[in-house]
PDB file of C-alpha atoms in Angstrom:
ATOM      1  CA  GLU A   1    -227.471  27.132   3.782  1.00 85.00           C
ATOM      2  CA  VAL A   2    -225.439  24.302   4.175  1.00 93.00           C
ATOM      3  CA  GLN A   3    -226.442  20.592   1.932  1.00 96.00           C
ATOM      4  CA  LEU A   4    -225.176  17.622   3.337  1.00 97.00           C
ATOM      5  CA  LEU A   5    -225.070  14.206   0.320  1.00 98.00           C
ATOM      6  CA  GLU A   6    -224.614  10.900   1.958  1.00 98.00           C
ATOM      7  CA  SER A   7    -222.326   8.152  -0.450  1.00 98.00           C
ATOM      8  CA  GLY A   8    -221.205   4.984   0.372  1.00 98.00           C
ATOM      9  CA  GLY A   9    -223.832   2.410   1.554  1.00 98.00           C
ATOM     10  CA  GLY A  10    -224.612  -1.063  -0.005  1.00 98.00           C
ATOM     11  CA  LEU A  11    -224.472  -4.498   0.504  1.00 98.00           C
ATOM     12  CA  VAL A  12    -221.366  -5.934   2.705  1.00 98.00           C
ATOM     13  CA  GLN A  13    -221.179  -9.327   4.310  1.00 98.00           C
ATOM     14  CA  PRO A  14    -220.784  -9.343   8.478  1.00 98.00           C
ATOM     15  CA  GLY A  15    -216.909  -8.912   9.177  1.00 98.00           C
ATOM     16  CA  GLY A  16    -216.649  -6.843   6.117  1.00 98.00           C
ATOM     17  CA  SER A  17    -216.239  -3.222   5.883  1.00 98.00           C
ATOM     18  CA  LEU A  18    -217.288  -0.107   4.350  1.00 98.00           C
ATOM     19  CA  ARG A  19    -216.650   4.052   4.076  1.00 98.00           C
ATOM     20  CA  LEU A  20    -219.694   6.133   4.172  1.00 98.00           C
ATOM     21  CA  SER A  21    -219.004   9.757   3.029  1.00 98.00           C
ATOM     22  CA  CYS A  22    -221.032  12.828   3.196  1.00 98.00           C
ATOM     23  CA  ALA A  23    -220.244  16.204   0.934  1.00 98.00           C
ATOM     24  CA  ALA A  24    -221.104  19.501   1.989  1.00 97.00           C
ATOM     25  CA  SER A  25    -221.950  22.173   0.035  1.00 94.00           C
ATOM     26  CA  GLY A  26    -220.648  25.797   1.336  1.00 78.00           C
ATOM     27  CA  SER A  27    -217.191  27.467   2.360  1.00 72.00           C
ATOM     28  CA  THR A  28    -217.719  27.300   6.188  1.00 90.00           C
ATOM     29  CA  PHE A  29    -216.950  23.609   6.729  1.00 94.00           C
ATOM     30  CA  SER A  30    -214.583  23.518   9.068  1.00 93.00           C
ATOM     31  CA  SER A  31    -216.171  25.634  10.987  1.00 93.00           C
ATOM     32  CA  TYR A  32    -218.679  23.013  12.468  1.00 94.00           C
ATOM     33  CA  ASP A  33    -219.030  19.902  14.032  1.00 96.00           C
ATOM     34  CA  MET A  34    -220.321  17.089  12.670  1.00 97.00           C
ATOM     35  CA  SER A  35    -222.079  13.556  13.260  1.00 98.00           C
ATOM     36  CA  TRP A  36    -223.396  10.485  12.496  1.00 98.00           C
ATOM     37  CA  ALA A  37    -226.629   9.141  13.234  1.00 98.00           C
ATOM     38  CA  ARG A  38    -228.151   5.640  11.981  1.00 98.00           C
ATOM     39  CA  GLN A  39    -231.893   4.150  11.647  1.00 98.00           C
ATOM     40  CA  ALA A  40    -232.361   0.121  11.964  1.00 98.00           C
ATOM     41  CA  PRO A  41    -235.798  -0.642   9.555  1.00 97.00           C
ATOM     42  CA  GLY A  42    -238.790  -0.208  11.551  1.00 97.00           C
ATOM     43  CA  LYS A  43    -236.767   1.606  14.429  1.00 98.00           C
ATOM     44  CA  GLY A  44    -236.012   4.735  16.150  1.00 98.00           C
ATOM     45  CA  LEU A  45    -233.112   6.688  16.025  1.00 98.00           C
ATOM     46  CA  GLU A  46    -229.587   5.892  17.319  1.00 98.00           C
ATOM     47  CA  TRP A  47    -226.852   8.193  17.254  1.00 98.00           C
ATOM     48  CA  VAL A  48    -223.808   6.758  16.510  1.00 98.00           C
ATOM     49  CA  SER A  49    -220.520   9.044  16.476  1.00 98.00           C
ATOM     50  CA  ALA A  50    -219.086  12.642  16.281  1.00 98.00           C
ATOM     51  CA  ILE A  51    -216.758  14.498  15.852  1.00 98.00           C
ATOM     52  CA  SER A  52    -215.487  18.505  15.979  1.00 96.00           C
ATOM     53  CA  GLY A  53    -214.363  21.008  13.124  1.00 95.00           C
ATOM     54  CA  SER A  54    -210.798  20.576  13.317  1.00 96.00           C
ATOM     55  CA  GLY A  55    -211.248  16.838  13.289  1.00 96.00           C
ATOM     56  CA  GLY A  56    -209.400  16.987  16.691  1.00 97.00           C
ATOM     57  CA  SER A  57    -212.236  15.625  18.820  1.00 97.00           C
ATOM     58  CA  THR A  58    -213.611  12.183  18.131  1.00 98.00           C
ATOM     59  CA  TYR A  59    -216.989  11.030  20.118  1.00 98.00           C
ATOM     60  CA  TYR A  60    -218.817   7.106  19.615  1.00 98.00           C
ATOM     61  CA  ALA A  61    -221.560   5.328  20.883  1.00 98.00           C
ATOM     62  CA  ASP A  62    -220.908   2.221  22.986  1.00 97.00           C
ATOM     63  CA  SER A  63    -222.158   0.070  20.154  1.00 98.00           C
ATOM     64  CA  VAL A  64    -219.420   0.620  17.856  1.00 98.00           C
ATOM     65  CA  LYS A  65    -216.833   1.760  19.497  1.00 98.00           C
ATOM     66  CA  GLY A  66    -213.855   0.345  18.247  1.00 98.00           C
ATOM     67  CA  ARG A  67    -215.179  -0.614  14.923  1.00 98.00           C
ATOM     68  CA  PHE A  68    -216.090   2.409  13.408  1.00 98.00           C
ATOM     69  CA  THR A  69    -214.135   5.430  12.491  1.00 98.00           C
ATOM     70  CA  ILE A  70    -215.102   8.978  12.140  1.00 98.00           C
ATOM     71  CA  SER A  71    -213.141  11.229  10.116  1.00 98.00           C
ATOM     72  CA  ARG A  72    -213.508  14.635   8.077  1.00 98.00           C
ATOM     73  CA  ASP A  73    -211.075  16.264   5.318  1.00 97.00           C
ATOM     74  CA  ASN A  74    -211.790  19.977   5.712  1.00 96.00           C
ATOM     75  CA  SER A  75    -210.000  20.915   2.063  1.00 95.00           C
ATOM     76  CA  LYS A  76    -213.081  18.510   0.164  1.00 96.00           C
ATOM     77  CA  ASN A  77    -215.657  19.265   2.769  1.00 97.00           C
ATOM     78  CA  THR A  78    -216.333  15.952   3.380  1.00 98.00           C
ATOM     79  CA  LEU A  79    -217.068  13.862   6.212  1.00 98.00           C
ATOM     80  CA  TYR A  80    -215.775  10.053   6.706  1.00 98.00           C
ATOM     81  CA  LEU A  81    -217.042   6.737   8.414  1.00 98.00           C
ATOM     82  CA  GLN A  82    -214.850   4.477   8.155  1.00 98.00           C
ATOM     83  CA  MET A  83    -217.210   1.049   9.499  1.00 98.00           C
ATOM     84  CA  ASN A  84    -214.969  -1.860  10.069  1.00 98.00           C
ATOM     85  CA  SER A  85    -216.138  -5.506  11.515  1.00 98.00           C
ATOM     86  CA  LEU A  86    -219.614  -4.956  10.454  1.00 98.00           C
ATOM     87  CA  ARG A  87    -222.749  -6.889  12.041  1.00 98.00           C
ATOM     88  CA  ALA A  88    -225.840  -7.523  11.240  1.00 98.00           C
ATOM     89  CA  GLU A  89    -227.582  -5.096  13.475  1.00 98.00           C
ATOM     90  CA  ASP A  90    -225.296  -2.571  12.187  1.00 98.00           C
ATOM     91  CA  THR A  91    -227.958  -2.606   8.979  1.00 98.00           C
ATOM     92  CA  ALA A  92    -229.694   0.602   9.094  1.00 98.00           C
ATOM     93  CA  VAL A  93    -229.858   4.059   6.989  1.00 98.00           C
ATOM     94  CA  TYR A  94    -227.385   6.082   7.892  1.00 98.00           C
ATOM     95  CA  TYR A  95    -227.587  10.005   8.384  1.00 98.00           C
ATOM     96  CA  CYS A  96    -225.283  12.611   8.976  1.00 98.00           C
ATOM     97  CA  ALA A  97    -225.947  15.785  10.302  1.00 98.00           C
ATOM     98  CA  LYS A  98    -224.583  19.081  11.142  1.00 97.00           C
ATOM     99  CA  VAL A  99    -224.513  20.323  14.578  1.00 96.00           C
ATOM    100  CA  LEU A 100    -225.796  23.711  15.587  1.00 93.00           C
ATOM    101  CA  LEU A 101    -223.900  25.949  17.376  1.00 87.00           C
ATOM    102  CA  THR A 102    -222.208  24.267  20.181  1.00 84.00           C
ATOM    103  CA  THR A 103    -225.246  23.147  21.275  1.00 88.00           C
ATOM    104  CA  TRP A 104    -225.043  19.133  19.639  1.00 90.00           C
ATOM    105  CA  GLY A 105    -228.661  19.468  18.257  1.00 94.00           C
ATOM    106  CA  LEU A 106    -228.498  18.607  14.966  1.00 97.00           C
ATOM    107  CA  ASP A 107    -229.820  21.046  12.666  1.00 96.00           C
ATOM    108  CA  VAL A 108    -229.152  19.740   8.718  1.00 97.00           C
ATOM    109  CA  TRP A 109    -229.633  16.148   7.990  1.00 98.00           C
ATOM    110  CA  GLY A 110    -228.440  14.511   4.971  1.00 98.00           C
ATOM    111  CA  GLN A 111    -230.700  12.291   2.476  1.00 98.00           C
ATOM    112  CA  GLY A 112    -229.348   9.307   4.485  1.00 98.00           C
ATOM    113  CA  THR A 113    -227.987   6.054   2.782  1.00 98.00           C
ATOM    114  CA  THR A 114    -228.591   2.424   3.102  1.00 98.00           C
ATOM    115  CA  VAL A 115    -226.422   0.164   4.736  1.00 98.00           C
ATOM    116  CA  THR A 116    -226.780  -3.515   4.833  1.00 98.00           C
ATOM    117  CA  VAL A 117    -225.317  -6.079   6.552  1.00 98.00           C
ATOM    118  CA  SER A 118    -226.018  -9.873   5.149  1.00 97.00           C
ATOM    119  CA  SER A 119    -224.742 -12.916   3.849  1.00 96.00           C
TER     120      SER A 119
ATOM    121  CA  ASP B   1    -224.072   6.698  30.209  1.00 96.00           C
ATOM    122  CA  ILE B   2    -227.681   8.591  29.681  1.00 97.00           C
ATOM    123  CA  GLN B   3    -230.919   7.126  28.635  1.00 98.00           C
ATOM    124  CA  MET B   4    -233.811   8.636  27.576  1.00 98.00           C
ATOM    125  CA  THR B   5    -237.494   7.167  27.953  1.00 98.00           C
ATOM    126  CA  GLN B   6    -240.338   9.590  25.904  1.00 98.00           C
ATOM    127  CA  SER B   7    -244.039   8.602  26.901  1.00 98.00           C
ATOM    128  CA  PRO B   8    -246.335   8.014  25.557  1.00 97.00           C
ATOM    129  CA  SER B   9    -244.975   5.789  22.585  1.00 98.00           C
ATOM    130  CA  SER B  10    -247.774   6.754  20.436  1.00 98.00           C
ATOM    131  CA  VAL B  11    -250.846   9.118  20.893  1.00 98.00           C
ATOM    132  CA  SER B  12    -254.168   9.064  18.754  1.00 97.00           C
ATOM    133  CA  ALA B  13    -255.445  13.087  18.138  1.00 96.00           C
ATOM    134  CA  SER B  14    -257.323  15.329  15.960  1.00 96.00           C
ATOM    135  CA  VAL B  15    -256.931  18.328  14.172  1.00 96.00           C
ATOM    136  CA  GLY B  16    -256.985  21.191  16.564  1.00 97.00           C
ATOM    137  CA  ASP B  17    -255.529  19.113  19.804  1.00 97.00           C
ATOM    138  CA  ARG B  18    -253.091  20.266  22.287  1.00 98.00           C
ATOM    139  CA  VAL B  19    -250.816  17.336  22.020  1.00 98.00           C
ATOM    140  CA  THR B  20    -247.967  16.539  25.024  1.00 98.00           C
ATOM    141  CA  ILE B  21    -244.790  14.216  24.514  1.00 98.00           C
ATOM    142  CA  THR B  22    -242.642  13.764  27.668  1.00 98.00           C
ATOM    143  CA  CYS B  23    -239.456  13.118  27.762  1.00 98.00           C
ATOM    144  CA  ARG B  24    -236.853  11.472  31.046  1.00 98.00           C
ATOM    145  CA  ALA B  25    -233.305  11.761  31.346  1.00 98.00           C
ATOM    146  CA  SER B  26    -231.541   8.970  33.325  1.00 98.00           C
ATOM    147  CA  GLN B  27    -229.725  11.871  34.650  1.00 98.00           C
ATOM    148  CA  GLY B  28    -229.947  15.818  34.867  1.00 98.00           C
ATOM    149  CA  ILE B  29    -228.841  16.757  31.415  1.00 97.00           C
ATOM    150  CA  ASN B  30    -229.978  21.008  32.478  1.00 96.00           C
ATOM    151  CA  SER B  31    -231.271  22.013  29.302  1.00 97.00           C
ATOM    152  CA  TRP B  32    -229.358  20.521  26.826  1.00 97.00           C
ATOM    153  CA  LEU B  33    -232.265  18.817  24.775  1.00 98.00           C
ATOM    154  CA  ALA B  34    -233.098  19.037  21.456  1.00 98.00           C
ATOM    155  CA  TRP B  35    -236.783  17.334  19.769  1.00 98.00           C
ATOM    156  CA  TYR B  36    -236.999  16.306  16.303  1.00 98.00           C
ATOM    157  CA  GLN B  37    -240.151  15.716  13.334  1.00 98.00           C
ATOM    158  CA  GLN B  38    -239.219  12.668  11.636  1.00 98.00           C
ATOM    159  CA  LYS B  39    -242.032  11.689   8.753  1.00 98.00           C
ATOM    160  CA  PRO B  40    -241.747   8.448   6.809  1.00 97.00           C
ATOM    161  CA  GLY B  41    -238.753   7.639   4.677  1.00 96.00           C
ATOM    162  CA  LYS B  42    -237.789  11.186   5.567  1.00 98.00           C
ATOM    163  CA  ALA B  43    -234.623  12.915   7.710  1.00 98.00           C
ATOM    164  CA  PRO B  44    -235.340  13.888  10.827  1.00 98.00           C
ATOM    165  CA  LYS B  45    -235.911  17.800  11.152  1.00 98.00           C
ATOM    166  CA  LEU B  46    -234.625  19.573  14.188  1.00 98.00           C
ATOM    167  CA  LEU B  47    -237.404  21.524  16.407  1.00 98.00           C
ATOM    168  CA  ILE B  48    -236.202  22.517  19.573  1.00 98.00           C
ATOM    169  CA  TYR B  49    -232.820  22.744  20.947  1.00 97.00           C
ATOM    170  CA  ALA B  50    -231.592  23.674  24.334  1.00 96.00           C
ATOM    171  CA  ALA B  51    -234.719  22.760  25.980  1.00 97.00           C
ATOM    172  CA  SER B  52    -237.181  25.416  24.352  1.00 97.00           C
ATOM    173  CA  SER B  53    -235.173  27.393  21.951  1.00 97.00           C
ATOM    174  CA  LEU B  54    -237.294  27.289  18.699  1.00 97.00           C
ATOM    175  CA  HIS B  55    -235.306  26.477  15.306  1.00 97.00           C
ATOM    176  CA  SER B  56    -235.440  28.999  12.750  1.00 95.00           C
ATOM    177  CA  GLY B  57    -238.381  28.247  10.103  1.00 97.00           C
ATOM    178  CA  VAL B  58    -240.403  26.147  12.862  1.00 98.00           C
ATOM    179  CA  PRO B  59    -244.132  27.092  13.380  1.00 98.00           C
ATOM    180  CA  SER B  60    -244.785  28.331  16.882  1.00 98.00           C
ATOM    181  CA  ARG B  61    -247.243  25.921  17.962  1.00 98.00           C
ATOM    182  CA  PHE B  62    -244.548  23.613  19.077  1.00 98.00           C
ATOM    183  CA  SER B  63    -242.459  24.709  22.231  1.00 98.00           C
ATOM    184  CA  GLY B  64    -240.474  23.154  24.452  1.00 98.00           C
ATOM    185  CA  SER B  65    -239.799  22.569  28.466  1.00 98.00           C
ATOM    186  CA  GLY B  66    -237.739  21.685  31.012  1.00 98.00           C
ATOM    187  CA  SER B  67    -234.534  21.372  32.908  1.00 98.00           C
ATOM    188  CA  GLY B  68    -232.708  18.487  34.774  1.00 97.00           C
ATOM    189  CA  THR B  69    -234.471  15.249  33.956  1.00 98.00           C
ATOM    190  CA  ASP B  70    -237.892  16.270  32.789  1.00 98.00           C
ATOM    191  CA  PHE B  71    -238.651  17.747  29.264  1.00 98.00           C
ATOM    192  CA  THR B  72    -241.704  18.349  27.234  1.00 98.00           C
ATOM    193  CA  LEU B  73    -242.669  18.959  23.959  1.00 98.00           C
ATOM    194  CA  THR B  74    -246.001  20.756  23.356  1.00 98.00           C
ATOM    195  CA  ILE B  75    -247.889  21.287  20.181  1.00 98.00           C
ATOM    196  CA  SER B  76    -250.720  23.730  20.825  1.00 97.00           C
ATOM    197  CA  SER B  77    -252.785  23.370  17.834  1.00 97.00           C
ATOM    198  CA  LEU B  78    -252.162  19.896  15.771  1.00 97.00           C
ATOM    199  CA  GLN B  79    -252.280  20.237  12.126  1.00 96.00           C
ATOM    200  CA  PRO B  80    -252.176  18.019   9.660  1.00 95.00           C
ATOM    201  CA  GLU B  81    -248.561  18.308   8.206  1.00 96.00           C
ATOM    202  CA  ASP B  82    -247.800  17.549  12.205  1.00 97.00           C
ATOM    203  CA  PHE B  83    -248.663  13.763  12.169  1.00 94.00           C
ATOM    204  CA  ALA B  84    -245.075  12.282  12.594  1.00 98.00           C
ATOM    205  CA  THR B  85    -242.983  10.634  15.156  1.00 98.00           C
ATOM    206  CA  TYR B  86    -240.745  12.911  17.354  1.00 98.00           C
ATOM    207  CA  TYR B  87    -237.648  12.300  19.434  1.00 98.00           C
ATOM    208  CA  CYS B  88    -235.772  13.732  21.899  1.00 98.00           C
ATOM    209  CA  GLN B  89    -232.117  13.846  22.287  1.00 98.00           C
ATOM    210  CA  GLN B  90    -229.803  14.758  24.882  1.00 98.00           C
ATOM    211  CA  THR B  91    -226.965  16.962  24.648  1.00 96.00           C
ATOM    212  CA  ASN B  92    -225.709  17.592  27.768  1.00 96.00           C
ATOM    213  CA  SER B  93    -222.928  14.662  27.144  1.00 96.00           C
ATOM    214  CA  PHE B  94    -221.088  11.958  24.950  1.00 96.00           C
ATOM    215  CA  PRO B  95    -222.754   9.338  24.231  1.00 97.00           C
ATOM    216  CA  LEU B  96    -225.534  11.082  23.123  1.00 97.00           C
ATOM    217  CA  ALA B  97    -228.591   9.579  22.974  1.00 98.00           C
ATOM    218  CA  PHE B  98    -232.041   9.911  21.311  1.00 98.00           C
ATOM    219  CA  GLY B  99    -235.495   9.023  23.386  1.00 98.00           C
ATOM    220  CA  GLY B 100    -237.722   5.809  21.781  1.00 98.00           C
ATOM    221  CA  GLY B 101    -240.062   8.163  19.422  1.00 98.00           C
ATOM    222  CA  THR B 102    -243.625   8.949  20.167  1.00 98.00           C
ATOM    223  CA  LYS B 103    -245.681   8.583  17.266  1.00 98.00           C
ATOM    224  CA  VAL B 104    -248.748  10.874  16.658  1.00 98.00           C
ATOM    225  CA  GLU B 105    -251.351   9.319  14.313  1.00 96.00           C
ATOM    226  CA  ILE B 106    -254.382  10.397  13.353  1.00 88.00           C
ATOM    227  CA  LYS B 107    -257.796   9.952  15.749  1.00 89.00           C
TER     228      LYS B 107
END
């Protein structure tokens, strides 16, 4: 079974940048779509972004469009989220997740990495 | 964009109770809906996809129904490990969206 491990979270000042990584186990990483979701402290889940298996198609929530970029390196079994122009409201636990078949349901999740945007 | 509204936002129930959670989409999403369970400090777990398909390993006391704009998650006999927060998510079109969550608490 696929396992996902996020890294790259931390404390960053408003307006700053951060890149999150999500390392996947297994040899079929390129065959499935991937997604990022986040959860602000004490709040519900928010979908952030998704990418097709080939990396050729990407999708974003309106709240991050133009500031965040999702990408993947299938040779390294790794998913990325480049976050620029960070705001206080981007403070959250960020989860990467694997997409189930073609349903866009998220069947495998990482443990999450915390991003705090504060001066 | 499609908005997802869950009700109730919280429910108090006892072990053995039947619990029903509702999710409504702001426009039709066919059967493209998923349900998740999340416990404090943990990542969400997929319970149901495509509105009514039980994900592998999920107990059969969980079931989903609905299509179009109105959906339901039912727990037929609540177990101690089911006390958690439940989220729906529309998977019909981008941007994908989660509902606000329903917390199932011990009565």
